[in-house]
Short mmCIF file of C-alpha atoms and ligand atoms in Angstrom, two decimals:
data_model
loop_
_atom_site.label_atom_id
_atom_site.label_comp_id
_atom_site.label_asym_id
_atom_site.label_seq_id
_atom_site.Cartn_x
_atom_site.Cartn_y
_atom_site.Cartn_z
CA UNK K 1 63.66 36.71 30.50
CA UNK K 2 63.95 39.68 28.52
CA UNK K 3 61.19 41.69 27.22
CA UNK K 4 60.93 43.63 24.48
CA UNK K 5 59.98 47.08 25.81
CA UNK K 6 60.29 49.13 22.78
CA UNK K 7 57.22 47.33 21.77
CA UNK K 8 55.14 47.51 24.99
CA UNK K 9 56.24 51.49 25.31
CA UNK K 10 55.21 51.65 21.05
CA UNK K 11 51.88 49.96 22.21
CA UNK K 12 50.95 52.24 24.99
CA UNK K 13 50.82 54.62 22.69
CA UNK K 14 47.96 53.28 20.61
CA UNK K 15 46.28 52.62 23.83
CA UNK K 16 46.78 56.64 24.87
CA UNK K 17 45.35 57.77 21.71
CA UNK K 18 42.50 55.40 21.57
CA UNK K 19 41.57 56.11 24.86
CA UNK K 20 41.78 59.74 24.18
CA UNK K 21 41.75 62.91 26.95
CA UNK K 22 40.18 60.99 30.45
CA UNK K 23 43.55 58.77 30.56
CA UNK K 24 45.79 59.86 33.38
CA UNK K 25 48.52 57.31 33.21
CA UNK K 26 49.22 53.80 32.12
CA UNK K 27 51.03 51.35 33.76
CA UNK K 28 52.00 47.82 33.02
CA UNK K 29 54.15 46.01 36.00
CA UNK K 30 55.20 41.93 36.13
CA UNK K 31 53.79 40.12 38.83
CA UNK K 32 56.85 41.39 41.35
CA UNK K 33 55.17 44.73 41.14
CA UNK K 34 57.99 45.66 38.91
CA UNK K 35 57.14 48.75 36.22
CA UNK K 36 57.96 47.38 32.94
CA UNK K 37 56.42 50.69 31.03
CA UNK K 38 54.64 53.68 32.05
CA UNK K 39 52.93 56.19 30.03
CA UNK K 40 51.14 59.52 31.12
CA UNK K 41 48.15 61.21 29.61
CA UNK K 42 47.90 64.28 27.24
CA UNK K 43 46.79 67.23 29.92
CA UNK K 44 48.15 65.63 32.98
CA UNK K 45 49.43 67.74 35.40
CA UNK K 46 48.91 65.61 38.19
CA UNK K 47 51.54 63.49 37.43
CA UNK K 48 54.95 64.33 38.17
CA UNK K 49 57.80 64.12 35.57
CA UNK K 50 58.93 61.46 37.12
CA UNK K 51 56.45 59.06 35.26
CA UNK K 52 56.94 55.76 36.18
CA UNK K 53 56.99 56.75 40.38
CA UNK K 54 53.64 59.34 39.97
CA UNK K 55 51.87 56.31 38.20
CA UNK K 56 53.17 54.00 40.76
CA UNK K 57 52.40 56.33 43.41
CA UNK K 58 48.70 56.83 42.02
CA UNK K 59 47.94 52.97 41.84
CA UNK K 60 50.04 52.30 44.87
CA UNK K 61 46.86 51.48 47.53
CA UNK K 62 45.44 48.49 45.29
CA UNK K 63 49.02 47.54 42.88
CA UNK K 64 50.60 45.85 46.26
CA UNK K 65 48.08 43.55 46.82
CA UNK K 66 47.21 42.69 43.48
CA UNK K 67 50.71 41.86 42.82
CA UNK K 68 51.08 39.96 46.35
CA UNK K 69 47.61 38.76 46.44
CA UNK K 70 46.69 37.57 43.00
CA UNK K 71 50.15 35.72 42.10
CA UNK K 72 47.73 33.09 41.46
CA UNK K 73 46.68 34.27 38.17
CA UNK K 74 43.20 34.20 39.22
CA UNK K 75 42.73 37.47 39.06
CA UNK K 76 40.99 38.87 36.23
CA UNK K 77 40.18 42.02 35.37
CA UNK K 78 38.70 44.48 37.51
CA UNK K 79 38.04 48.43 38.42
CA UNK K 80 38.43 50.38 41.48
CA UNK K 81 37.52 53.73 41.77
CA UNK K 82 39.89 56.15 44.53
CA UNK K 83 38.75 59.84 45.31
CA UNK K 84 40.35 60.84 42.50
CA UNK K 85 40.47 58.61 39.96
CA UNK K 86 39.27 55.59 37.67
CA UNK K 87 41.70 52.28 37.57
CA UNK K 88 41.29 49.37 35.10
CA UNK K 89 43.21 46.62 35.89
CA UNK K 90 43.67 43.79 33.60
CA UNK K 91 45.44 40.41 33.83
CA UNK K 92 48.25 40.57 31.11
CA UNK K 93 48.73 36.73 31.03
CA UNK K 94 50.45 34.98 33.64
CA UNK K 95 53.39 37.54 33.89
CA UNK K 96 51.83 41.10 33.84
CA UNK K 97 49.32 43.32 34.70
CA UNK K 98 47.89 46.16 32.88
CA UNK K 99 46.84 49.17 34.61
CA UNK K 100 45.11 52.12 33.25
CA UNK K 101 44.27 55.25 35.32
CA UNK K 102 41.18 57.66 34.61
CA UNK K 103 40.10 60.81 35.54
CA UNK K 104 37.38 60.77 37.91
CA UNK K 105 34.66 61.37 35.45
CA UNK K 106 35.91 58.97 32.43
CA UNK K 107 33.23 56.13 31.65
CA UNK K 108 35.26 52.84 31.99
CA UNK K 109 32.70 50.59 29.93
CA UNK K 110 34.16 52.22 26.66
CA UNK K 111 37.75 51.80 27.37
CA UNK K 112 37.58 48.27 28.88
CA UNK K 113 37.29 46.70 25.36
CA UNK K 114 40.53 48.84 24.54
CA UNK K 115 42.52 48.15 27.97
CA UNK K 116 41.30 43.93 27.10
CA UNK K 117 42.41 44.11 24.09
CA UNK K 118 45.61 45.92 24.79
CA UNK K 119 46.36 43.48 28.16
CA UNK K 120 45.85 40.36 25.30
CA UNK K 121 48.69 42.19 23.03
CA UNK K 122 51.21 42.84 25.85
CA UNK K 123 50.94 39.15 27.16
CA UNK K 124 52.05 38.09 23.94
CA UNK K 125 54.83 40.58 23.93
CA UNK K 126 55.86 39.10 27.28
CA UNK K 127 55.61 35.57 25.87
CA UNK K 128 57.90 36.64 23.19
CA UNK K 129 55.32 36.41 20.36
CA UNK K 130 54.95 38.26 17.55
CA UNK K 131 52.27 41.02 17.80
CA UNK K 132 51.43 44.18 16.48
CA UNK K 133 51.64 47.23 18.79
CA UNK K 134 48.89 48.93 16.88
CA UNK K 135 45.82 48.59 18.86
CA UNK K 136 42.73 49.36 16.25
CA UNK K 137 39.80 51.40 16.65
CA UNK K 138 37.30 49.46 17.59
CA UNK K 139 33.66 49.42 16.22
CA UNK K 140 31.95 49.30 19.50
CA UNK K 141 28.77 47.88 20.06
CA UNK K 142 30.13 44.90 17.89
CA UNK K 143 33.11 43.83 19.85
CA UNK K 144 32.11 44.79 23.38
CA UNK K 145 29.28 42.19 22.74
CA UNK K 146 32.25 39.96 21.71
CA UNK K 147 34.17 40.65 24.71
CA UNK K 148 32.05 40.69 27.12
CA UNK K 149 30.73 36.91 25.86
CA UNK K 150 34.76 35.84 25.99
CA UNK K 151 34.78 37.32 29.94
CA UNK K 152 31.25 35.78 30.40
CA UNK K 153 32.99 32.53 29.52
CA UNK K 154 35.99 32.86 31.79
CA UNK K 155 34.06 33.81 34.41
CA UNK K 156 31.83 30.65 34.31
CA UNK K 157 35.37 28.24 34.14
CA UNK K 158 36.72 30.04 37.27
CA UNK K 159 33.08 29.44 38.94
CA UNK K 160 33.05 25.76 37.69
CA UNK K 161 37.24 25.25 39.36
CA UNK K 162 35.96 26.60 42.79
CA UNK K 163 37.79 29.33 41.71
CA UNK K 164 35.39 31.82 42.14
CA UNK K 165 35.37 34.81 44.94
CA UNK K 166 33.08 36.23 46.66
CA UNK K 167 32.88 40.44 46.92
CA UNK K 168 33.51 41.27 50.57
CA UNK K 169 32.36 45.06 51.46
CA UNK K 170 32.11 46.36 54.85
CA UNK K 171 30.02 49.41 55.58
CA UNK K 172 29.83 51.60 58.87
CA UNK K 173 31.22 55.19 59.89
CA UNK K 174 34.70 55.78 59.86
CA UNK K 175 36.51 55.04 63.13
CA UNK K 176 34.52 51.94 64.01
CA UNK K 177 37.22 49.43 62.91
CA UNK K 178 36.27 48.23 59.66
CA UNK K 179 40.15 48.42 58.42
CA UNK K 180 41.29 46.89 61.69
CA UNK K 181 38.46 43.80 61.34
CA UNK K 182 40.11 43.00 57.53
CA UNK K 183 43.56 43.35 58.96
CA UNK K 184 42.89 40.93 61.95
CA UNK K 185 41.22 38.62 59.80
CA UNK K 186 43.60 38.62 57.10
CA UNK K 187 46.96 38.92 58.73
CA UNK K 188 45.97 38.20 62.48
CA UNK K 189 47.60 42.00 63.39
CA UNK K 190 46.25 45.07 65.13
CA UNK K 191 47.45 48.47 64.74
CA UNK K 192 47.02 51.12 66.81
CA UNK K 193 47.98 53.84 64.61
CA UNK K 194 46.45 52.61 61.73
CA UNK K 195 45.81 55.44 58.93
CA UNK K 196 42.52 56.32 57.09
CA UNK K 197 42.36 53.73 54.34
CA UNK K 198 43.50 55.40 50.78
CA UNK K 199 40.72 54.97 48.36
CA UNK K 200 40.05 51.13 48.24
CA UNK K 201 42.31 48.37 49.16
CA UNK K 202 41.35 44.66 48.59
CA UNK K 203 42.84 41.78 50.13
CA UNK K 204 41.79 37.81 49.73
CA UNK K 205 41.30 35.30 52.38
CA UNK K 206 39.86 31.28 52.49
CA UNK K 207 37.65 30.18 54.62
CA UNK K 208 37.42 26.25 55.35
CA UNK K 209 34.61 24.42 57.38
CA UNK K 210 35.55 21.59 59.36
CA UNK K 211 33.63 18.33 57.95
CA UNK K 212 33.11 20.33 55.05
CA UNK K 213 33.80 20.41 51.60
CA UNK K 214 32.87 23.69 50.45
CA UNK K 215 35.42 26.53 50.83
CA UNK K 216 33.99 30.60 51.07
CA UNK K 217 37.07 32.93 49.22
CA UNK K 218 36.06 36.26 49.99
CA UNK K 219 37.65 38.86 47.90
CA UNK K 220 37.75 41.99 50.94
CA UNK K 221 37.32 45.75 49.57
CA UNK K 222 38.15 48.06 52.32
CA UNK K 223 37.27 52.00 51.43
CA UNK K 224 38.66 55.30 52.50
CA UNK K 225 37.43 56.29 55.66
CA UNK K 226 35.82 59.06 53.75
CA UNK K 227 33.28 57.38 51.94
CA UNK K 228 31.58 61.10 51.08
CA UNK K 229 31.79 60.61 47.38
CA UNK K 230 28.47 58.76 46.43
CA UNK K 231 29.57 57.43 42.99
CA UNK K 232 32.64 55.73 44.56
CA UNK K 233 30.73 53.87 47.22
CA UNK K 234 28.19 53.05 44.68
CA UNK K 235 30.59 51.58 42.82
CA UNK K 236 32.38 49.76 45.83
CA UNK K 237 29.00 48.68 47.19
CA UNK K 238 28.35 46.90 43.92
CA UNK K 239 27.99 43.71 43.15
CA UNK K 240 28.93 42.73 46.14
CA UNK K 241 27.52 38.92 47.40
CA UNK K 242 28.64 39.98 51.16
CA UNK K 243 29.01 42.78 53.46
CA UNK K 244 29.44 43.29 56.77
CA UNK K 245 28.15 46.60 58.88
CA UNK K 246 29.68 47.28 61.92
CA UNK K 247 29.29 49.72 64.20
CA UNK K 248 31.80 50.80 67.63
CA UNK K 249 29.89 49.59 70.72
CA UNK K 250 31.45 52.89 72.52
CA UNK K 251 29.52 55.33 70.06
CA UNK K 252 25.79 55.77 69.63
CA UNK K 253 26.17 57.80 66.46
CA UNK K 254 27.61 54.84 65.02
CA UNK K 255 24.83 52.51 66.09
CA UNK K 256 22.27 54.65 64.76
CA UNK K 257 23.93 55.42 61.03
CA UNK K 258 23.58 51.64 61.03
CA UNK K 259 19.91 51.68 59.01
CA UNK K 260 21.43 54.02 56.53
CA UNK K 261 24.32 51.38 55.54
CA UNK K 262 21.87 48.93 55.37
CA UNK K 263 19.44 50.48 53.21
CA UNK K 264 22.21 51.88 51.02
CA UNK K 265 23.49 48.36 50.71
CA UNK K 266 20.47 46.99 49.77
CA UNK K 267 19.59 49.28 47.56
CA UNK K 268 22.68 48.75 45.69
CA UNK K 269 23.07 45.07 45.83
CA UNK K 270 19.71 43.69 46.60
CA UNK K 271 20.61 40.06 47.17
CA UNK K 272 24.04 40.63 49.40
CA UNK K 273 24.46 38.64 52.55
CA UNK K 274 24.65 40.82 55.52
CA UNK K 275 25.71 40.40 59.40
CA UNK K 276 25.93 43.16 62.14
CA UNK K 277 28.42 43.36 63.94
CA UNK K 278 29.45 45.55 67.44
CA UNK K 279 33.34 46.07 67.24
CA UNK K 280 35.85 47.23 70.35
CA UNK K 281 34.16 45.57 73.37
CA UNK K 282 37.24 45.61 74.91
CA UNK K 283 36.32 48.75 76.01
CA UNK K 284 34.14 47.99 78.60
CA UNK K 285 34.50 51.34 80.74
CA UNK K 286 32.96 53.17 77.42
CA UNK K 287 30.48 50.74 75.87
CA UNK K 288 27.46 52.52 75.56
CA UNK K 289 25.43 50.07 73.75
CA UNK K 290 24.29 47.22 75.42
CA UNK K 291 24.41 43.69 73.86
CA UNK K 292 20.41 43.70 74.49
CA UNK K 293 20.08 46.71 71.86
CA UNK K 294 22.45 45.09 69.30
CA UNK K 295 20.39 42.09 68.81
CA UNK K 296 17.18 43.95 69.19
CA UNK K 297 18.75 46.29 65.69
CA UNK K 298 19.63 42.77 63.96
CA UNK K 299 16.31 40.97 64.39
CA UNK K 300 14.56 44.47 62.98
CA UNK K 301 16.91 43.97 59.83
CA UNK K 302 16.44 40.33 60.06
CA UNK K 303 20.75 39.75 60.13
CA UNK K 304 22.61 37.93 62.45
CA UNK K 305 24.88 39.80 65.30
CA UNK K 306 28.05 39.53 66.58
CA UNK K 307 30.10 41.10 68.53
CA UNK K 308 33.62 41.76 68.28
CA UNK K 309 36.95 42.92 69.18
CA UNK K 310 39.59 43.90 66.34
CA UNK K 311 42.01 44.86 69.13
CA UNK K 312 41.89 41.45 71.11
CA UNK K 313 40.70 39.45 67.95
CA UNK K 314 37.65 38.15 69.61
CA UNK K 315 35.28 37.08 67.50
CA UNK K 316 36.47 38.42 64.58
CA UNK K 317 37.24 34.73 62.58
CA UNK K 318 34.21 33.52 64.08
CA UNK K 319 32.08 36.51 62.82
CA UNK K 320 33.72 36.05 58.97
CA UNK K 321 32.88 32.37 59.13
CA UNK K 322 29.35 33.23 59.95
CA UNK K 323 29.04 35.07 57.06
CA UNK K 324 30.97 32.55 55.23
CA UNK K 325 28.31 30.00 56.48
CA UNK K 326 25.27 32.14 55.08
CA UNK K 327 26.91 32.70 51.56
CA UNK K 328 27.33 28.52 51.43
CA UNK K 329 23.31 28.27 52.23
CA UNK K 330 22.63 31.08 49.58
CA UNK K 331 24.79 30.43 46.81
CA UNK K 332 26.57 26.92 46.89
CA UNK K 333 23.92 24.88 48.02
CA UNK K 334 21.78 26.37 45.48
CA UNK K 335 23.91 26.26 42.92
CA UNK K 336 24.54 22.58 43.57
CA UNK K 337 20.81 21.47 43.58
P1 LIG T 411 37.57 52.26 60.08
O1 LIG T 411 37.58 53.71 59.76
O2 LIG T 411 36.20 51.75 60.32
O3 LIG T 411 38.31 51.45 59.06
O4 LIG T 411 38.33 52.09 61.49
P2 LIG T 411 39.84 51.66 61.76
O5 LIG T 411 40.03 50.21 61.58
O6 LIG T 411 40.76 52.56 61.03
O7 LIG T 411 39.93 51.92 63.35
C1 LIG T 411 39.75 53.20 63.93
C2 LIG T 411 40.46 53.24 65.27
O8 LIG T 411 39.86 52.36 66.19
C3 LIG T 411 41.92 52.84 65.18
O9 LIG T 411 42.68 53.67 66.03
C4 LIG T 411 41.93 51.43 65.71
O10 LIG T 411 43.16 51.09 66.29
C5 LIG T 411 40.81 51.45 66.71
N1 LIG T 411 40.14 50.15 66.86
C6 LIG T 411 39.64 49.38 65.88
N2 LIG T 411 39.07 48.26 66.38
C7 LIG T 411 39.21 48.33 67.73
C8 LIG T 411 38.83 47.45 68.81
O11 LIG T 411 38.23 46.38 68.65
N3 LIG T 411 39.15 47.89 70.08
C9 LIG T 411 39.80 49.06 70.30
N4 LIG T 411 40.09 49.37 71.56
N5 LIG T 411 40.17 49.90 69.30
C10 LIG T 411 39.88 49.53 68.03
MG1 LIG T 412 39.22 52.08 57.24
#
């Protein structure tokens, strides 16, 4: 199928100038991952002249598994927020995606309406329909209200078709195996080598219950290492209806940074379901803290324990399904009644 690119390139451009000086690139790639247009920002710097592989490169952490992950369709729009930057990404109908990257310090909820609107325009470019590239200024308050009641609504259908996923975050220092947990669980590997997360990766993953009907998706966000930035992990810890804190059984710094997580978490998303977990007890010769003072942390915070090995894989299914099992109690029993 051919698209007609002159049109999404002529629409980008409305979309630059609406959004004005906090855009650092715009991106819109088919569901293969495929660039179909790219567009950088006024001032940018940052961005090499080599437009459409800087863009790529900037999106690059969270673009391959939307594009691998979310084939489905079921996707949605979203933001994720990386050291540097702001990223909108919106569904573009079933064949693209539309991604817009911010500076650091750009307000998204002002733009969204304009990246919506402008994700609505280039699926009916891909579809072959007529449409006008020009996106128009919009009068705010007005249509935000608009849009957000037209989300509001898809949101509920995707709830109503079981579609709906539940925010995975994991919190914990860096080094204690939060990356290497998500990868076990997701794609049953282990790497030894495995690098620092780049700014926030998300990956999905079913859980099914024997004898049961009810299905947990989890949608997992896995953050840099890094975490120093407080407005990202605000932002990442938001929302979120699960998390899981984990701490390395062979480091007592970790253990005790555990009552920080938690009452960061908390504070952030109030109502999340939470289990601790002790990761690498494979390491037996270093363990430092003793099964006895893991529980003894978890009934304090009133969360159930685990403990686990992302190296071995012990565990590690059996500690997602437990917090699988406390999001069914919390939210789909209740919703049911
Ligand atoms: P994160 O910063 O919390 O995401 O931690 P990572 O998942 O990146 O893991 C940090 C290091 O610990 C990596 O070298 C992993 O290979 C290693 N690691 C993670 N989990 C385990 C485990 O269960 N056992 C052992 N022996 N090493 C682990
Ligand atoms: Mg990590």
């Amino acid at each position: 199928m051919s698209v007609d690119r002159d049109k999404l390139e002529a629409l980008l451009k409305w979309y630059k100038q609406d959004v004005g000086k906090h855009l650092i690139a715009t991106i819109i790639v088919n569901r293969e991952g495929l660039v179909m247009a790219a567009l950088k920002g006024e001032s940018e710097t940052e961005v090499e002249e080599d437009v459409i592989g800087g863009v790529s490169a900037l999106v690059e952490p969270v673009l391959t598994r939307i594009t691998e992950e979310f084939s489905s369709g079921a996707f949605g729009t979203g933001t994720f927020d990386t050291e540097k930057h702001r990223i909108i990404f919106c569904e573009a109908g079933p064949e693209a995606i539309f991604v817009t990257v911010l500076d650091s310090i750009a307000m998204v909820d002002p733009i969204f309406p304009y990246a919506y609107l402008a994700a609505e325009k280039i699926a009916r470019i891909f579809d072959g329909r007529t449409v006008s590239p020009v996106i128009p200024k919009l009068i705010l308050d007005q249509d935000i209200q608009n849009i957000e009641r037209k989300v509001d609504k898809l949101q509920k259908i995707k709830v109503k078709s079981g579609e709906y996923a539940y925010k995975l975050i994991l919190g914990g220092e860096g080094g204690v195996g939060k990356t290497s947990m998500v990868l076990r669980f997701v794609e049953n590997s282990f790497q030894t080598d495995y690098k620092s997360t780049i700014g926030t990766s998300i990956m999905k993953k079913e859980c099914d219950f024997e004898g049961l009907e009810s299905k947990v998706r989890f949608v997992l966000w896995d953050l840099a290492g890094q975490a120093q930035f407080k407005r990202v992990r605000q932002s990442y810890l938001s929302n979120a209806e699960a998390g899981i804190l984990v701490y390395d059984v062979t480091r007592k710094d970790t253990f005790e940074s555990i009552e920080n997580w938690f009452n960061e978490i908390k504070n952030v998303s109030p109502t999340i379901s939470l289990i601790l977990v002790g990761n690498k007890i494979d390491l037996t010769e270093d363990r430092v803290i003793s099964t006895e003072v893991g529980e003894e942390l978890a009934k304090k915070l009133n969360l159930s324990y685990i403990e686990t090995s992302a190296k071995t894989g012990e565990n590690i299914n059996d500690a997602f399904k437990m917090l699988a099992l406390q999001i069914i109690k919390q939210y789909v029993f209740t919703e049911e009644v």
